[in-house]
Amino acid sequence: MIVAEEKDELKVKLKEFFGYTSFRGNQESVIRNILSGKNTFVIMPTGAGKSLCYQLPAMIKEGLAIVISPLIALMKNQVDQLNAYGIHARFLNSTLSKAEITRLKKDAINGTVKLLYVAPESLNKEENIAFLQKVKVSFVAIDEAHCISEWGHDFRPEYRKIKTMIAQLGQLPVIALTATATPKVQLDIQKNLQMEEADVFLSSFNRKNLYYEVRPKKETKKQLIRFLKDHKGKSGIIYCLSRKKVEEIAQLLNVNGFKAAPYHAGLDPDVRVKNQDDFLNEEVDVVVATIAFGMGIDKPDVRFVVHYDVPKSLEGYYQETGRAGRDGLEGICLMFYSHNDLNKLEKFNKDKTVQERENARVLLQEMEYYAESPVCRRRQLLHYFGEEYTEQNCGACDNCVNPRERFDGTAAVQTALLAARQTGERFGLNHLVNVIRGIEDEYVKSYGHFDLAIYGKGGDEDGDYWKSVIRQALIYQYLEKDIENIGVLKLTEKGRKFLNKPHPIELARDHDYTTDIEDEEVSTEKPSSSKSYDEKLFEMLKNLRKQVARQKNLPPYVIFQDPSLEEMATTYPTTREDLAAINGVGMGKVNKFGKEFLEVIQKYVDENDIETASDVIVKSSVNKSKIKIFIIQQIDRKVDLEEIAESKSLTFDELLTEIENICYSGTKLNLDYYIDEVLDEHKQGQIFDYFLNSETDSLEEAMNDENNAEFNEEEIRLMRIKFLSEYAN
Ligand code: ADP
Ligand code: MG
């Protein structure tokens, strides 16, 4: 065995095989450890350079190194990259043909292959084990090792069988690597791999250049657009929970002038690859994606990562935010939080086993604590991964930059610690809270905890208050989680000292997101369907509409329809562009009627000191759908309506509905070429007059009016479109 003894010799190899001049972080000690045949456990943040920790030893050691990785999709990519360095790496997974497998086996047995990437499913196959038994294996690397643990966020059942599989290959050194592992998950991994004695290399998880912020999920689209306007032209990722949401937000951003592309597993592979490449090549600035995006993506200058929806776990959150600022420069991590999202996530788990559901719930609860906590975000994240951060103010998270009001929490922490001690340090948060508050539930009863001195000593404070106190006591290390028993809280040494000799402790109140209303359920089609508009302004606009209608001798609805006025009374447009962005308005109407309305709104805004939304108008993408654009173009070219309907497989009725929608959104359409064919001038005039004098544009009323008795519905609809186009748009 050739082991690089000298420090310099290892560096020479590094340069020779990979072209790098120096090691990063603790890569070198990790590599020496595995080279000397010891089991090694590496916890290093994303992007820190874990791959090199097994790739270089693989090149130095005699034989073939097996790399177990869960990401079949990325295996080829990694192997290609190594091949480009002139390194003989191969992969073995279900995508290979019989012939390719035969060739691979031959090469491996001949001893020329240095690294073999395998999926755990493939390693599980007897024929593959039998083949590997014939190969000289140098060591086994287990990448993304957190997949072993069912307490973590990315559990893969087949990972738990890895130890049994590699044991069949003989006594081999193992190096396990992961970017996320809470202390509990770490212990679980080591136990499962039977490598409790392994040397653990834990790098700091602190990403100094990342700024963490949590905001209530309220008017989220508007907040997002405002945020993106402030970071225009920069690269960023926006994570959403569902494919549907991804599509919707990507479209929203495009309509609002951002270069954005969607990415999710439901897209055509070609499109997916193109969108990813466009992002890497900076053809688009923003990728809107599900968490399918990002693994293995190595773009150094991602300037922000936005979580539009709440992620499933802090592990996932940390990995996803970790993709920001890999070059060490600015990286903003913004999460929109609502309790409702947690409920939705919980529902997704309903088909899982009881154990899986419980684990998922624990992860979600940590997410909730993180979002609502007043404590430094950085401190919380690092604490979660078993690292203590003790700076008073990190200067780069919302809770440090805008600290919440503090109060003297000395007595409260005492109460919390006493509750833990008096219950024998065998219970979790909820039970401690019940004991403190004197709530006699079945646990309190069965353990007789109503007899404890601390029982019911919680005063007037509510359950949320006491939960927050206990969580802060945890983060400030007066309490700790029992690693063996999930949920159980124990006193730390620091906690014991504090109880013997209390010193002042400051705490803060949690964020209260409960009063925030979500705008998520409001459809883009009718942005003003909730009655949240400014009623006073709405009345003023309605009066103005009446005046204008009278002057122009038109029915009021021709000027603007009610939903448009409601929206104006919500977003306070004060420029022509903003007004045109209102649903049902468009530039045509702005030119015709806009001036007076803008004046009224401007005056109202000035008098009432209202912050206008002028830079955050969220344009709805409804009217820009491909089919609508197609219809507008065809009508411009005077194509027969029947023909248009046919080419889009629409019924004539459906086509008319589309045209009406276009028209009601403020676009002028000229259907004369068609109408002149089906209705003579006199009849046209008759229907036209009806609408001019009618109080409403209701089709039903038009049909019921005796003056229109001779016309069918189609004719009336066509004339209504003509009328609205000429007068309203
Ligand atoms: P991880 O698996 O920890 O997320 P990777 O192994 O993919 O990270 O490495 C991230 C990036 O760092 C890669 O582009 C890799 O080439 C680079 N890298 C790793 N080690 C070094 C080094 N010693 N010097 C320079 N670049 C390195
Ligand atoms: Mg990696």
CSV table of N, CA and C and ligand atoms in Angstrom, one decimal, residues 14 20-24 27 44-52 85 143 298 326, ligand 1:
chain,number,residue,atom,x,y,z
A,14,LEU,N,-2.6,15.9,-4.8
A,14,LEU,CA,-3.7,16.8,-5.0
A,14,LEU,C,-3.6,17.6,-6.3
A,20,TYR,N,-5.6,21.2,-7.8
A,20,TYR,CA,-5.7,22.2,-6.7
A,20,TYR,C,-4.4,22.3,-6.0
A,21,THR,N,-4.1,23.5,-5.5
A,21,THR,CA,-2.8,23.7,-4.8
A,21,THR,C,-2.9,23.5,-3.3
A,22,SER,N,-4.1,23.6,-2.7
A,22,SER,CA,-4.1,23.4,-1.3
A,22,SER,C,-5.4,22.8,-0.8
A,23,PHE,N,-5.4,22.2,0.4
A,23,PHE,CA,-6.6,21.6,0.9
A,23,PHE,C,-7.5,22.7,1.5
A,24,ARG,N,-8.8,22.3,1.6
A,24,ARG,CA,-9.7,23.2,2.3
A,24,ARG,C,-10.1,22.6,3.6
A,27,GLN,N,-10.0,18.9,5.1
A,27,GLN,CA,-9.9,17.8,4.1
A,27,GLN,C,-8.7,16.9,4.3
A,44,MET,N,-19.7,18.0,7.0
A,44,MET,CA,-19.1,19.2,6.4
A,44,MET,C,-20.3,19.9,5.6
A,45,PRO,N,-20.4,21.2,5.7
A,45,PRO,CA,-21.5,21.8,5.0
A,45,PRO,C,-21.4,21.6,3.5
A,46,THR,N,-22.6,21.8,2.9
A,46,THR,CA,-22.6,21.7,1.4
A,46,THR,C,-21.6,22.6,0.7
A,47,GLY,N,-21.0,22.1,-0.2
A,47,GLY,CA,-20.0,23.0,-1.0
A,47,GLY,C,-18.6,23.1,-0.4
A,48,ALA,N,-18.5,22.5,0.8
A,48,ALA,CA,-17.2,22.6,1.5
A,48,ALA,C,-16.1,21.7,0.8
A,49,GLY,N,-16.6,20.6,0.1
A,49,GLY,CA,-15.6,19.8,-0.6
A,49,GLY,C,-15.5,18.4,0.0
A,50,LYS,N,-16.6,17.8,0.2
A,50,LYS,CA,-16.6,16.4,0.7
A,50,LYS,C,-16.1,15.4,-0.3
A,51,SER,N,-16.5,15.6,-1.6
A,51,SER,CA,-16.1,14.5,-2.6
A,51,SER,C,-14.6,14.3,-2.6
A,52,LEU,N,-13.8,15.3,-2.5
A,52,LEU,CA,-12.4,15.2,-2.5
A,52,LEU,C,-11.9,14.3,-1.4
A,85,TYR,N,-10.9,14.6,-15.6
A,85,TYR,CA,-9.6,14.7,-15.0
A,85,TYR,C,-8.7,13.6,-15.4
A,143,ASP,N,-21.7,8.5,0.7
A,143,ASP,CA,-22.1,9.9,0.6
A,143,ASP,C,-23.5,10.1,1.0
A,298,ASP,N,-23.6,23.7,-8.6
A,298,ASP,CA,-22.4,24.3,-8.0
A,298,ASP,C,-22.3,25.7,-8.6
A,326,ARG,N,-22.0,30.8,-2.2
A,326,ARG,CA,-20.9,29.9,-2.0
A,326,ARG,C,-19.6,30.5,-2.3
B,1,ADP,P1,-19.9,18.9,-1.1
B,1,ADP,O1,-20.0,17.5,-1.6
B,1,ADP,O2,-19.2,19.0,0.2
B,1,ADP,O3,-21.1,19.7,-1.2
B,1,ADP,P2,-18.1,19.2,-3.4
B,1,ADP,O4,-17.3,18.0,-3.1
B,1,ADP,O5,-19.1,19.0,-4.5
B,1,ADP,O6,-18.9,19.7,-2.1
B,1,ADP,O7,-17.2,20.4,-3.7
B,1,ADP,C1,-17.6,21.7,-3.9
B,1,ADP,C2,-16.7,22.5,-4.8
B,1,ADP,O8,-15.4,22.7,-4.2
B,1,ADP,C3,-16.3,21.7,-6.1
B,1,ADP,O9,-16.4,22.6,-7.2
B,1,ADP,C4,-14.9,21.2,-5.9
B,1,ADP,O10,-14.2,21.1,-7.1
B,1,ADP,C5,-14.4,22.4,-5.0
B,1,ADP,N1,-13.2,21.9,-4.2
B,1,ADP,C6,-13.2,20.9,-3.3
B,1,ADP,N2,-12.0,20.8,-2.7
B,1,ADP,C7,-11.2,21.8,-3.2
B,1,ADP,C8,-9.9,22.3,-2.9
B,1,ADP,N3,-9.1,21.7,-2.0
B,1,ADP,N4,-9.5,23.4,-3.6
B,1,ADP,C9,-10.3,24.0,-4.5
B,1,ADP,N5,-11.5,23.6,-4.8
B,1,ADP,C10,-12.0,22.6,-4.1
